Amino acid sequence: MSDNLNINKKYKTPEEVLKVLFGYDTFRPGQKDIVDAILDGRDVFAVMPTGAGKSLCYQIPAMMLDGITLVVSPLISLMQDQVNSLNEAGVSAAYINSSLSDRDLFETVKKTGNGEFKILYVAPERLMTEGFIELAKSVNISMITVDEAHCISQWGQDFRPSYMKIVEFVKILGKRPVISAFTATATETVREDIVCTLGLGNPYVLIGGFDRENLYFQVDKPKNKEQYILDYIANHPNESGIIYCATRKNVDSLYEILADKGIAAAKYHAGMNASERKQMQDDFVFDYKSIVVSTNAFGMGIDKSNVRFVIHYNMPQSMENYYQEAGRAGRDGLDSKCILLFSPQDIVINRFLLEHKEVADIDPADLETIKERDNQRLQVMERYCYTTGCLRNYILKYFGENHENPCEDCGNCNREFETLDMTDAAKKIINCVYEAKGRYGRGIIIDTVLGAKTARLKEVGATNYKSYGVLNSIKRSMLMRVIDQLVYEKYLVVGDYQVLKMGDIRRLKDSATSVMVKITDEDKRPEKARKVNKKVAEKSSLTSSGYKLFERLRELRLEIAREENMPPYIVFNDKT
Ligand code: ADP
Ligand code: MG
């Protein structure tokens, strides 16, 4: 064990703390290594799925180290829950946040100064206040834990500018404590950002498996979502479930519909007052009501293990959100369903919500990046709803886990798809990407081969391409599928900003090689419905400044891409 950390003698081993204080016999995967690393004085960064048991990873070493552990946590309700259960376990823990009365705050500060607590939860906003700095300097802080650490990254799904105060705070402490950071969702970019921003030194990094084998993923596109939900509930009596809606209005109306049918549900959204929300939350958590209809305001920090299904009434804004929300199903390890009900209208709603999202305290320069990021995330989510591939693999791949084989246990794996030979279209698309010199995303490529008459195509000169209009008789969604397949088979590569680039196309030169594409019934339906919605989407986007910013960024990307030299590939002529 390192000499810059003092270990107290109260407990001999982490196993003893686990047993005596928390009543568990064995560590879960990953926990022990993290505890050991911290006790060795090493910084830790751990990405573990919801319910994996991240709290114990820092609470156990906190009990064994001399001094106090500060836990930075984003939500008051999270802090309260954690502190309550620690106190029940006999651990002296407390929190400091805006919910405390002046008197309680005074008491807590006094007791902290007297070294009465082993663990203190703080809101990030508190850290750099004068009073807190003074207090912090007067006590022995052995560790700082950053819970929900993705909040520190501008690339994380709920960036909290106040999380940046952690960095300043650590700097002003006389002695640098061990820093441990935990999150459930983080893509590679976010991971790097967290490690770098927090200044973790040679941290012990644990990226836990994201796969939740007991969750069954499914995407459905019902004509009538309300009826679908009513049927589902009727077929799964007494099962506990969460139904997420994108807006408060949706929550209210779906709640009414369920109530009309005599289904006892709770509802939850930020427009309700605190006592109503608490009541509804308790009704659900304590199983007085088996179903809750809610916005994404519901769920963080709620530890209800027997949720059998999570239905999304609308497509969420990102895969991070989706996996976190869907992941609230089946925390007890029993089979549970995660069903996403998709309609093209969801894309319109989400664009609108993203454009009107309030981002506090943000440098206007960062705003562009954030808009671009939000847009990319939405596209990832949209493709999840359209993919014919394994849904589980799609999710896991997004979080950096590559699985060779389809899971054989999700809505898509269990569905019969028709396959079509799309070799000819595939080659034409590859030609177009070649002509575009790897500068554009799939939108422009598809518009080009479709021969669309947009200002954008004229502007970039794509109307003069040989590929312009060569696939004008094929449906847009089919072309999307072809591109997905080309990317999957690595004939095309997705570069920065989602531009399409040439991959290795040598294999396709062999006339025996074909490109087979799985299609759905929707692919065969006429395109009308989607076109109408697309128009609405574009209109709502164009009116907003967010869209303009996004366009500017696109220009910038173009500039960069122009600099790039294309490798001398031979593309397909009409005879190949
Ligand atoms: P996370 O923060 O990773 O989402 P929590 O720390 O809230 O998860 O833990 C989820 C649940 O798992 C809690 O009820 C916790 O008591 C339980 N738990 C954690 N570690 C263990 C363990 N080693 N054995 C049994 N249960 C555990
Ligand atoms: Mg947690």
Coordinates of C-alpha atoms and ligand atoms in Angstrom, one line a residue:
M1 CA 0.0 0.0 0.0
S2 CA 1.2 3.5 -0.8
D3 CA 2.8 5.6 1.8
N4 CA 1.0 8.8 1.0
L5 CA -2.3 7.3 2.1
N6 CA -3.1 6.3 5.6
I7 CA -5.2 3.3 6.1
N8 CA -7.0 3.1 9.5
K9 CA -6.9 -0.1 11.5
K10 CA -10.6 -0.3 12.2
Y11 CA -11.2 -2.9 9.5
K12 CA -8.7 -5.5 8.3
T13 CA -9.9 -6.2 4.8
P14 CA -12.3 -4.8 2.3
E15 CA -14.2 -8.1 2.6
E16 CA -14.8 -7.4 6.2
V17 CA -16.3 -4.0 5.5
L18 CA -18.5 -5.5 2.8
K19 CA -19.8 -8.1 5.2
V20 CA -20.0 -6.1 8.5
L21 CA -21.3 -2.8 7.1
F22 CA -23.2 -3.8 4.0
G23 CA -24.1 -7.4 4.7
Y24 CA -22.8 -8.9 1.5
D25 CA -20.6 -12.0 1.2
T26 CA -19.0 -11.5 -2.1
F27 CA -17.9 -8.7 -4.3
R28 CA -19.5 -8.2 -7.7
P29 CA -17.3 -8.2 -10.8
G30 CA -14.9 -5.3 -10.8
Q31 CA -15.6 -4.1 -7.3
K32 CA -12.6 -5.6 -5.5
D33 CA -10.0 -4.5 -8.0
I34 CA -11.3 -0.9 -7.8
V35 CA -11.2 -1.0 -4.0
D36 CA -7.7 -2.4 -4.0
A37 CA -6.5 0.2 -6.5
I38 CA -7.8 3.1 -4.3
L39 CA -6.3 1.6 -1.2
D40 CA -3.0 1.5 -3.1
G41 CA -3.4 5.3 -3.6
R42 CA -4.2 5.1 -7.3
D43 CA -6.8 7.2 -9.1
V44 CA -9.6 5.2 -10.5
F45 CA -11.9 5.6 -13.4
A46 CA -14.7 3.1 -13.7
V47 CA -17.4 2.8 -16.3
M48 CA -19.9 0.2 -15.0
P49 CA -23.5 -0.3 -16.0
T50 CA -26.4 0.9 -13.9
G51 CA -27.0 -1.4 -10.9
A52 CA -23.4 -2.9 -11.1
G53 CA -22.7 -1.5 -7.6
K54 CA -20.5 1.5 -8.1
S55 CA -21.3 3.0 -4.8
L56 CA -19.6 0.3 -2.8
C57 CA -16.5 0.8 -4.9
Y58 CA -15.8 4.1 -3.1
Q59 CA -17.7 3.6 0.1
I60 CA -15.6 0.6 1.2
P61 CA -12.3 2.3 0.7
A62 CA -13.7 5.4 2.3
M63 CA -14.3 3.4 5.5
M64 CA -10.7 2.1 5.5
L65 CA -8.9 5.4 4.7
D66 CA -8.1 7.9 7.4
G67 CA -9.9 11.1 7.1
I68 CA -12.9 11.9 5.0
T69 CA -14.1 11.1 1.5
L70 CA -15.9 13.8 -0.5
V71 CA -18.4 12.5 -3.0
V72 CA -19.5 14.9 -5.7
S73 CA -23.0 14.0 -6.8
P74 CA -25.3 15.8 -9.2
L75 CA -28.7 15.3 -7.6
I76 CA -30.1 16.1 -4.2
S77 CA -32.4 13.0 -4.2
L78 CA -29.4 10.8 -5.0
M79 CA -27.4 12.2 -2.1
Q80 CA -30.3 11.8 0.3
D81 CA -30.9 8.1 -0.7
Q82 CA -27.2 7.3 -0.4
V83 CA -26.8 9.0 2.9
N84 CA -29.9 7.4 4.3
S85 CA -28.8 3.9 3.4
L86 CA -25.2 4.6 4.7
N87 CA -26.7 5.8 8.0
E88 CA -28.8 2.7 8.2
A89 CA -25.7 0.6 7.8
G90 CA -24.1 2.5 10.7
V91 CA -21.8 4.7 8.6
S92 CA -21.4 8.3 9.6
A93 CA -22.2 10.1 6.4
A94 CA -23.9 13.4 5.6
Y95 CA -24.6 15.7 2.7
I96 CA -24.3 19.4 2.0
N97 CA -26.6 20.9 -0.5
S98 CA -29.3 23.6 -0.9
S99 CA -32.0 21.4 0.7
L100 CA -30.5 21.9 4.2
S101 CA -31.8 24.5 6.5
D102 CA -29.3 27.1 7.8
R103 CA -29.3 25.3 11.1
D104 CA -28.7 21.8 9.6
L105 CA -26.0 23.3 7.3
F106 CA -24.3 24.8 10.4
E107 CA -24.5 21.5 12.2
T108 CA -23.2 19.5 9.3
V109 CA -20.3 21.9 8.8
K110 CA -19.4 21.8 12.4
K111 CA -19.5 18.0 12.6
T112 CA -17.5 17.7 9.4
G113 CA -14.8 20.0 11.0
N114 CA -14.7 17.8 14.0
G115 CA -14.1 14.8 11.8
E116 CA -17.3 13.1 12.6
F117 CA -18.1 11.9 9.1
K118 CA -16.4 9.3 7.0
I119 CA -18.3 10.3 3.8
L120 CA -19.6 13.7 2.8
Y121 CA -21.8 14.2 -0.3
V122 CA -21.6 17.6 -1.9
A123 CA -23.2 19.3 -4.8
P124 CA -20.7 20.5 -7.3
E125 CA -21.9 24.1 -7.0
R126 CA -20.9 24.1 -3.3
L127 CA -17.2 23.3 -3.8
M128 CA -15.8 26.7 -4.7
T129 CA -17.7 28.6 -2.1
E130 CA -15.7 30.5 0.5
G131 CA -17.1 28.6 3.4
F132 CA -16.6 25.2 1.9
I133 CA -13.0 25.9 0.9
E134 CA -12.2 26.9 4.5
L135 CA -13.9 23.8 5.8
A136 CA -12.1 21.6 3.2
K137 CA -8.7 23.0 4.2
S138 CA -9.3 22.3 7.8
V139 CA -10.0 18.6 7.4
N140 CA -8.1 15.6 6.1
I141 CA -9.6 14.7 2.7
S142 CA -8.4 11.3 1.7
M143 CA -10.4 10.9 -1.5
I144 CA -12.6 12.8 -3.8
T145 CA -15.1 10.7 -5.7
V146 CA -16.9 12.0 -8.7
D147 CA -20.2 10.1 -9.2
E148 CA -22.0 10.3 -12.5
A149 CA -18.7 11.5 -13.9
H150 CA -20.0 12.0 -17.4
C151 CA -21.5 15.2 -16.2
I152 CA -18.0 16.7 -16.5
S153 CA -17.7 16.1 -20.2
Q154 CA -19.2 18.5 -22.7
W155 CA -19.6 15.3 -24.8
G156 CA -21.6 13.6 -22.0
Q157 CA -25.3 13.6 -22.3
D158 CA -26.0 15.8 -19.3
F159 CA -23.1 18.2 -19.1
R160 CA -23.1 20.2 -15.9
P161 CA -20.8 23.2 -16.1
S162 CA -20.5 23.2 -12.3
Y163 CA -18.7 19.9 -12.5
M164 CA -15.7 21.9 -13.7
K165 CA -15.5 23.3 -10.2
I166 CA -14.1 20.0 -9.1
V167 CA -10.9 20.6 -11.0
E168 CA -10.4 24.1 -9.5
F169 CA -11.2 22.7 -6.1
V170 CA -8.6 19.9 -6.2
K171 CA -6.0 22.5 -7.2
I172 CA -6.5 24.7 -4.2
L173 CA -6.3 21.8 -1.7
G174 CA -2.9 21.6 -0.1
K175 CA -2.5 17.9 -0.6
R176 CA -4.0 16.1 -3.6
P177 CA -6.4 13.4 -2.5
V178 CA -7.0 10.2 -4.5
I179 CA -9.6 10.8 -7.1
S180 CA -12.0 8.2 -8.2
A181 CA -14.6 8.8 -10.9
F182 CA -17.6 6.6 -11.8
T183 CA -20.2 6.6 -14.5
A184 CA -22.6 4.2 -16.2
T185 CA -22.5 5.6 -19.7
A186 CA -19.6 6.9 -21.5
T187 CA -18.4 6.6 -25.1
E188 CA -14.7 6.6 -25.9
T189 CA -14.7 10.4 -26.4
V190 CA -16.4 11.0 -23.1
R191 CA -14.0 8.6 -21.3
E192 CA -11.0 10.4 -22.6
D193 CA -12.5 13.7 -21.7
I194 CA -13.2 12.6 -18.1
V195 CA -9.7 11.3 -17.5
C196 CA -8.1 14.3 -19.1
T197 CA -10.3 17.0 -17.5
L198 CA -10.1 15.6 -14.0
G199 CA -6.3 15.2 -14.4
L200 CA -6.3 11.6 -13.3
G201 CA -2.7 10.4 -13.0
N202 CA -2.1 6.9 -14.3
P203 CA -5.5 5.8 -13.2
Y204 CA -6.7 2.3 -12.8
V205 CA -9.4 2.1 -15.5
L206 CA -12.2 -0.4 -15.5
I207 CA -14.6 -0.5 -18.3
G208 CA -17.2 -3.0 -17.3
G209 CA -19.2 -5.1 -19.7
F210 CA -22.2 -3.1 -20.9
D211 CA -24.1 -6.1 -22.0
R212 CA -27.3 -6.9 -19.9
E213 CA -28.2 -10.3 -21.0
N214 CA -31.5 -10.4 -19.3
L215 CA -32.8 -7.4 -21.3
Y216 CA -34.7 -8.1 -24.5
F217 CA -34.5 -5.2 -27.0
Q218 CA -37.2 -4.6 -29.5
V219 CA -38.3 -1.7 -31.8
D220 CA -41.8 -1.5 -33.1
K221 CA -43.6 0.9 -35.3
P222 CA -47.3 0.5 -34.5
K223 CA -49.9 2.6 -36.2
N224 CA -51.5 3.3 -32.8
K225 CA -49.0 3.5 -29.9
E226 CA -51.7 3.9 -27.2
Q227 CA -53.5 0.7 -28.3
Y228 CA -50.1 -1.1 -28.4
I229 CA -49.4 -0.1 -24.8
L230 CA -52.9 -1.0 -23.7
D231 CA -52.5 -4.4 -25.3
Y232 CA -49.1 -4.9 -23.8
I233 CA -50.4 -4.1 -20.3
A234 CA -53.4 -6.4 -20.8
N235 CA -51.1 -9.3 -21.8
H236 CA -48.7 -8.7 -18.9
P237 CA -50.9 -8.2 -15.9
N238 CA -49.3 -7.2 -12.6
E239 CA -45.9 -6.6 -14.2
S240 CA -44.1 -3.5 -13.1
G241 CA -43.2 -1.2 -15.9
I242 CA -42.0 2.3 -16.9
I243 CA -43.4 4.1 -19.9
Y244 CA -41.2 7.0 -21.0
C245 CA -42.6 9.8 -23.1
A246 CA -40.8 12.7 -24.7
T247 CA -43.0 15.5 -23.4
R248 CA -45.1 16.3 -20.3
K249 CA -48.1 16.6 -22.6
N250 CA -47.6 13.1 -23.8
V251 CA -47.3 11.9 -20.2
D252 CA -50.5 13.6 -19.2
S253 CA -52.5 12.3 -22.1
L254 CA -51.2 8.7 -21.9
Y255 CA -51.9 8.7 -18.2
E256 CA -55.5 9.8 -18.8
I257 CA -55.9 7.0 -21.4
L258 CA -54.7 4.4 -19.0
A259 CA -56.9 5.8 -16.2
D260 CA -59.9 5.7 -18.5
K261 CA -59.3 2.0 -19.0
G262 CA -59.1 1.5 -15.3
I263 CA -55.3 0.9 -15.2
A264 CA -53.8 2.2 -12.0
A265 CA -50.7 4.0 -13.1
A266 CA -48.6 6.7 -11.5
K267 CA -47.2 9.6 -13.5
Y268 CA -44.2 11.7 -13.1
H269 CA -42.8 14.9 -14.7
A270 CA -41.0 18.1 -13.7
G271 CA -44.2 20.1 -14.2
M272 CA -45.7 18.4 -11.1
N273 CA -45.0 19.8 -7.6
A274 CA -42.5 18.1 -5.3
S275 CA -45.1 16.4 -3.1
E276 CA -47.1 15.1 -6.0
R277 CA -43.9 13.7 -7.5
K278 CA -42.8 12.1 -4.2
Q279 CA -46.2 10.5 -3.8
M280 CA -46.2 9.1 -7.4
Q281 CA -42.6 7.9 -7.0
D282 CA -43.5 6.1 -3.8
D283 CA -46.6 4.6 -5.3
F284 CA -44.5 3.0 -7.9
V285 CA -41.4 2.1 -5.9
F286 CA -43.5 0.4 -3.2
D287 CA -45.6 -1.4 -5.8
Y288 CA -48.9 0.3 -4.9
K289 CA -49.1 1.1 -8.6
S290 CA -47.4 -1.2 -11.0
I291 CA -46.9 1.3 -13.9
V292 CA -45.4 4.7 -14.1
V293 CA -45.8 7.0 -17.1
S294 CA -43.1 9.6 -17.1
T295 CA -40.6 11.9 -18.8
N296 CA -37.0 11.2 -18.5
A297 CA -37.0 13.2 -15.2
F298 CA -37.9 10.0 -13.6
G299 CA -35.5 7.3 -12.7
M300 CA -32.0 8.6 -11.8
G301 CA -31.1 7.1 -8.4
I302 CA -34.3 5.0 -8.2
D303 CA -33.4 1.5 -7.2
K304 CA -36.4 -0.6 -8.0
S305 CA -35.3 -4.0 -9.0
N306 CA -38.4 -5.7 -10.3
V307 CA -39.2 -3.5 -13.3
R308 CA -40.2 -6.0 -16.0
F309 CA -40.6 -3.7 -18.9
V310 CA -39.6 -0.2 -20.1
I311 CA -41.5 1.0 -23.0
H312 CA -40.5 4.2 -24.8
Y313 CA -43.5 5.9 -26.2
N314 CA -41.2 8.2 -28.2
M315 CA -37.7 7.7 -29.5
P316 CA -35.2 9.3 -27.0
Q317 CA -32.6 11.8 -28.0
S318 CA -29.6 9.6 -27.7
M319 CA -28.4 6.1 -27.2
E320 CA -26.9 7.2 -23.9
N321 CA -30.4 8.3 -22.7
Y322 CA -32.0 5.2 -24.2
Y323 CA -29.7 2.7 -22.6
Q324 CA -29.8 4.4 -19.2
E325 CA -33.6 4.5 -19.2
A326 CA -34.1 1.0 -20.7
G327 CA -31.5 -0.2 -18.3
R328 CA -33.9 0.4 -15.4
A329 CA -35.6 -2.8 -16.4
G330 CA -34.5 -6.1 -14.9
R331 CA -32.1 -4.9 -12.2
D332 CA -32.9 -8.1 -10.4
G333 CA -31.4 -10.1 -13.3
L334 CA -34.7 -11.6 -14.4
D335 CA -35.8 -11.4 -18.0
S336 CA -37.3 -8.0 -18.9
K337 CA -38.3 -6.2 -22.1
C338 CA -37.1 -2.9 -23.5
I339 CA -39.4 -1.8 -26.2
L340 CA -39.1 1.3 -28.3
L341 CA -42.1 2.5 -30.2
F342 CA -41.0 4.5 -33.1
S343 CA -42.7 6.8 -35.5
P344 CA -41.0 9.3 -37.9
Q345 CA -42.8 12.1 -35.9
D346 CA -40.4 11.3 -33.0
I347 CA -37.6 12.8 -35.0
V348 CA -39.5 16.0 -35.5
I349 CA -40.3 16.2 -31.8
N350 CA -36.7 15.5 -30.7
R351 CA -35.3 18.1 -33.1
F352 CA -37.6 20.6 -31.7
L353 CA -36.7 19.7 -28.1
L354 CA -33.0 19.8 -28.8
E355 CA -33.2 23.2 -30.5
H356 CA -35.1 24.6 -27.5
K357 CA -32.9 22.9 -24.9
E358 CA -31.7 25.4 -22.3
V359 CA -28.0 25.2 -21.9
A360 CA -26.9 27.2 -19.0
D361 CA -23.5 28.9 -18.6
I362 CA -22.1 27.8 -21.9
D363 CA -19.5 29.6 -24.0
P364 CA -21.2 30.3 -27.4
A365 CA -18.2 28.7 -29.0
D366 CA -19.1 25.4 -27.2
L367 CA -22.7 25.7 -28.3
E368 CA -21.8 24.9 -31.9
T369 CA -20.0 21.8 -30.8
I370 CA -22.9 20.8 -28.6
K371 CA -25.5 21.3 -31.4
E372 CA -23.4 19.2 -33.7
R373 CA -23.0 16.5 -31.1
D374 CA -26.7 16.4 -30.4
N375 CA -27.5 16.1 -34.0
Q376 CA -25.1 13.2 -34.4
R377 CA -26.6 11.5 -31.4
L378 CA -30.0 11.8 -32.8
Q379 CA -28.9 10.2 -36.0
V380 CA -27.4 7.3 -34.1
M381 CA -30.7 6.8 -32.3
E382 CA -32.7 7.1 -35.5
R383 CA -30.6 4.4 -37.2
Y384 CA -31.3 2.1 -34.2
C385 CA -34.9 2.4 -35.1
Y386 CA -34.3 1.5 -38.7
T387 CA -31.6 -1.1 -38.5
T388 CA -32.3 -4.7 -39.5
G389 CA -29.2 -5.9 -37.7
C390 CA -29.0 -7.2 -34.1
L391 CA -30.2 -4.5 -31.8
R392 CA -28.1 -5.6 -28.8
N393 CA -24.9 -5.4 -30.9
Y394 CA -25.9 -2.0 -32.3
I395 CA -26.1 -0.7 -28.7
L396 CA -23.0 -2.4 -27.5
K397 CA -21.0 -1.3 -30.5
Y398 CA -21.9 2.3 -29.8
F399 CA -20.5 1.9 -26.3
G400 CA -17.3 0.5 -27.8
E401 CA -18.0 -3.2 -27.4
N402 CA -17.7 -5.2 -30.6
H403 CA -19.5 -8.6 -30.7
E404 CA -19.0 -10.9 -33.6
N405 CA -22.3 -12.7 -33.7
P406 CA -25.8 -11.5 -33.4
C407 CA -27.4 -12.1 -30.0
E408 CA -30.2 -14.3 -31.4
D409 CA -32.3 -12.8 -28.6
C410 CA -33.7 -9.5 -29.6
G411 CA -36.6 -8.2 -31.7
N412 CA -34.5 -8.1 -34.9
C413 CA -32.7 -11.4 -34.4
N414 CA -36.1 -13.1 -33.9
R415 CA -37.7 -11.4 -37.0
E416 CA -37.8 -12.8 -40.5
F417 CA -36.4 -10.3 -42.9
E418 CA -36.5 -10.5 -46.7
T419 CA -33.1 -10.1 -48.3
L420 CA -32.5 -8.4 -51.6
D421 CA -29.5 -8.4 -53.9
M422 CA -28.5 -4.8 -54.1
T423 CA -25.1 -5.2 -55.6
D424 CA -25.8 -2.8 -58.5
A425 CA -27.0 0.0 -56.3
A426 CA -24.1 -0.6 -53.9
K427 CA -21.6 -0.1 -56.6
K428 CA -23.3 3.1 -57.8
I429 CA -23.3 4.4 -54.2
I430 CA -19.6 3.6 -53.9
N431 CA -19.0 5.5 -57.1
C432 CA -20.8 8.5 -55.7
V433 CA -18.8 8.5 -52.5
Y434 CA -15.6 8.4 -54.7
E435 CA -16.8 11.3 -56.7
A436 CA -17.7 13.2 -53.5
K437 CA -14.0 12.6 -52.4
G438 CA -15.0 11.5 -48.9
R439 CA -16.4 14.9 -47.9
Y440 CA -20.1 14.3 -47.4
G441 CA -22.4 12.3 -45.2
R442 CA -25.1 9.9 -46.2
G443 CA -27.7 12.6 -46.7
I444 CA -25.9 14.3 -49.6
I445 CA -24.8 11.0 -51.1
I446 CA -28.3 9.7 -51.1
D447 CA -29.7 12.9 -52.4
T448 CA -27.2 12.8 -55.2
V449 CA -27.9 9.3 -56.5
L450 CA -31.6 10.0 -56.1
G451 CA -31.1 13.1 -58.3
A452 CA -32.8 15.4 -55.7
K453 CA -33.3 19.0 -56.6
T454 CA -32.0 20.7 -53.5
A455 CA -30.0 24.0 -53.2
R456 CA -27.5 22.1 -51.2
L457 CA -26.6 19.7 -54.0
K458 CA -26.1 22.6 -56.4
E459 CA -24.0 24.4 -53.9
V460 CA -21.6 21.5 -53.5
G461 CA -21.6 20.8 -57.2
A462 CA -23.1 17.3 -56.8
T463 CA -25.6 17.9 -59.6
N464 CA -22.7 17.6 -62.0
Y465 CA -21.6 14.3 -60.7
K466 CA -21.8 11.3 -63.0
S467 CA -23.6 9.6 -60.2
Y468 CA -26.3 12.3 -60.1
G469 CA -29.7 10.6 -60.4
V470 CA -28.4 7.1 -61.2
L471 CA -30.6 5.5 -58.6
N472 CA -33.7 7.7 -58.9
S473 CA -36.1 4.8 -58.9
I474 CA -35.0 3.4 -55.5
K475 CA -36.5 4.3 -52.2
R476 CA -34.5 6.5 -49.8
S477 CA -34.9 4.1 -46.9
M478 CA -33.5 1.3 -49.1
L479 CA -30.5 3.4 -50.0
M480 CA -30.0 3.9 -46.3
R481 CA -29.9 0.1 -45.8
V482 CA -27.5 -0.3 -48.7
I483 CA -25.1 2.2 -47.1
D484 CA -25.5 0.5 -43.7
Q485 CA -24.5 -2.8 -45.3
L486 CA -21.6 -1.2 -47.1
V487 CA -20.3 0.2 -43.9
Y488 CA -20.9 -3.1 -42.1
E489 CA -18.9 -4.9 -44.7
K490 CA -16.2 -2.1 -44.6
Y491 CA -16.5 -1.2 -48.3
L492 CA -17.3 2.3 -46.9
V493 CA -15.9 3.9 -43.8
V494 CA -17.6 6.5 -41.6
G495 CA -15.1 9.3 -40.9
D496 CA -15.2 12.3 -38.6
Y497 CA -18.5 14.3 -38.7
Q498 CA -20.1 11.1 -40.2
V499 CA -18.7 11.7 -43.7
L500 CA -18.6 8.6 -45.9
K501 CA -15.2 7.6 -47.1
M502 CA -13.9 4.8 -49.3
G503 CA -13.0 1.6 -47.6
D504 CA -11.5 -1.5 -49.1
I505 CA -13.5 -2.3 -52.2
R506 CA -11.2 -4.9 -53.7
R507 CA -13.5 -7.8 -52.8
L508 CA -16.4 -6.3 -54.6
K509 CA -14.4 -6.3 -57.9
D510 CA -15.0 -10.0 -58.0
S511 CA -18.2 -10.6 -59.9
A512 CA -19.1 -13.4 -57.5
T513 CA -19.4 -11.0 -54.6
S514 CA -22.8 -9.5 -54.0
V515 CA -24.2 -7.1 -51.5
M516 CA -27.2 -8.6 -49.8
V517 CA -29.5 -6.2 -47.9
K518 CA -32.2 -7.2 -45.4
I519 CA -35.4 -5.2 -45.8
T520 CA -38.5 -4.7 -43.7
D521 CA -42.1 -4.4 -44.7
E522 CA -41.9 -0.6 -44.1
D523 CA -39.2 -0.4 -46.8
K524 CA -41.7 -1.6 -49.3
R525 CA -44.5 0.8 -48.3
P526 CA -44.8 4.0 -50.3
E527 CA -42.6 6.8 -49.1
K528 CA -45.3 9.4 -48.7
A529 CA -45.7 9.6 -44.9
R530 CA -42.0 10.1 -44.3
K531 CA -41.7 12.8 -46.9
V532 CA -44.4 14.9 -45.3
N533 CA -42.7 14.6 -41.9
K534 CA -39.4 15.4 -43.3
K535 CA -40.7 18.7 -44.6
V536 CA -42.0 19.6 -41.2
A537 CA -38.6 18.7 -39.7
E538 CA -36.7 20.8 -42.1
K539 CA -39.0 23.8 -41.6
S540 CA -38.7 23.6 -37.8
S541 CA -34.9 23.3 -38.1
L542 CA -34.5 26.2 -40.5
T543 CA -36.2 28.7 -38.3
S544 CA -33.8 28.1 -35.5
S545 CA -30.4 29.5 -34.9
G546 CA -29.2 26.0 -33.9
Y547 CA -29.7 24.8 -37.4
K548 CA -27.7 27.7 -38.8
L549 CA -24.9 27.0 -36.5
F550 CA -25.0 23.4 -37.6
E551 CA -24.8 24.5 -41.2
R552 CA -21.8 26.7 -40.4
L553 CA -20.0 23.8 -38.9
R554 CA -20.8 21.8 -41.9
E555 CA -19.1 24.5 -44.1
L556 CA -16.1 24.3 -41.8
R557 CA -15.9 20.6 -42.2
L558 CA -16.1 20.9 -45.9
E559 CA -13.1 23.2 -45.9
I560 CA -11.1 20.7 -43.9
A561 CA -12.1 17.8 -46.1
R562 CA -11.1 19.7 -49.3
E563 CA -7.5 19.5 -48.2
E564 CA -7.6 15.8 -48.2
N565 CA -6.1 13.7 -51.0
M566 CA -8.0 10.7 -52.2
P567 CA -6.2 7.4 -52.5
P568 CA -6.0 6.1 -56.1
Y569 CA -8.9 3.7 -56.0
I570 CA -10.4 2.2 -59.1
V571 CA -14.1 2.6 -59.0
F572 CA -16.8 0.6 -60.7
N573 CA -17.7 1.4 -64.3
D574 CA -20.9 0.2 -65.9
K575 CA -19.3 -3.1 -66.9
T576 CA -18.0 -4.2 -63.5
Ligands
ADP1 P1 -24.8 1.8 -9.5 O1 -24.4 3.0 -8.8 O2 -23.7 1.1 -10.1 O3 -26.0 1.9 -10.4 P2 -25.5 0.9 -6.8 O4 -24.2 1.2 -6.2 O5 -26.6 1.8 -6.6 O6 -25.3 0.7 -8.4 O7 -25.8 -0.6 -6.4 C1 -27.0 -1.2 -7.0 C2 -27.5 -2.3 -6.0 O8 -26.6 -3.4 -5.9 C3 -27.6 -1.7 -4.5 O9 -28.8 -2.2 -4.0 C4 -26.4 -2.4 -3.8 O10 -26.7 -2.5 -2.4 C5 -26.3 -3.7 -4.5 N1 -24.9 -4.2 -4.4 C6 -23.8 -3.6 -4.7 N2 -22.7 -4.4 -4.5 C7 -23.2 -5.6 -4.1 C8 -22.6 -6.8 -3.8 N3 -21.2 -7.0 -3.8 N4 -23.4 -7.8 -3.4 C9 -24.7 -7.7 -3.5 N5 -25.4 -6.5 -3.7 C10 -24.6 -5.5 -4.1
MG2 MG -24.8 5.1 -8.7

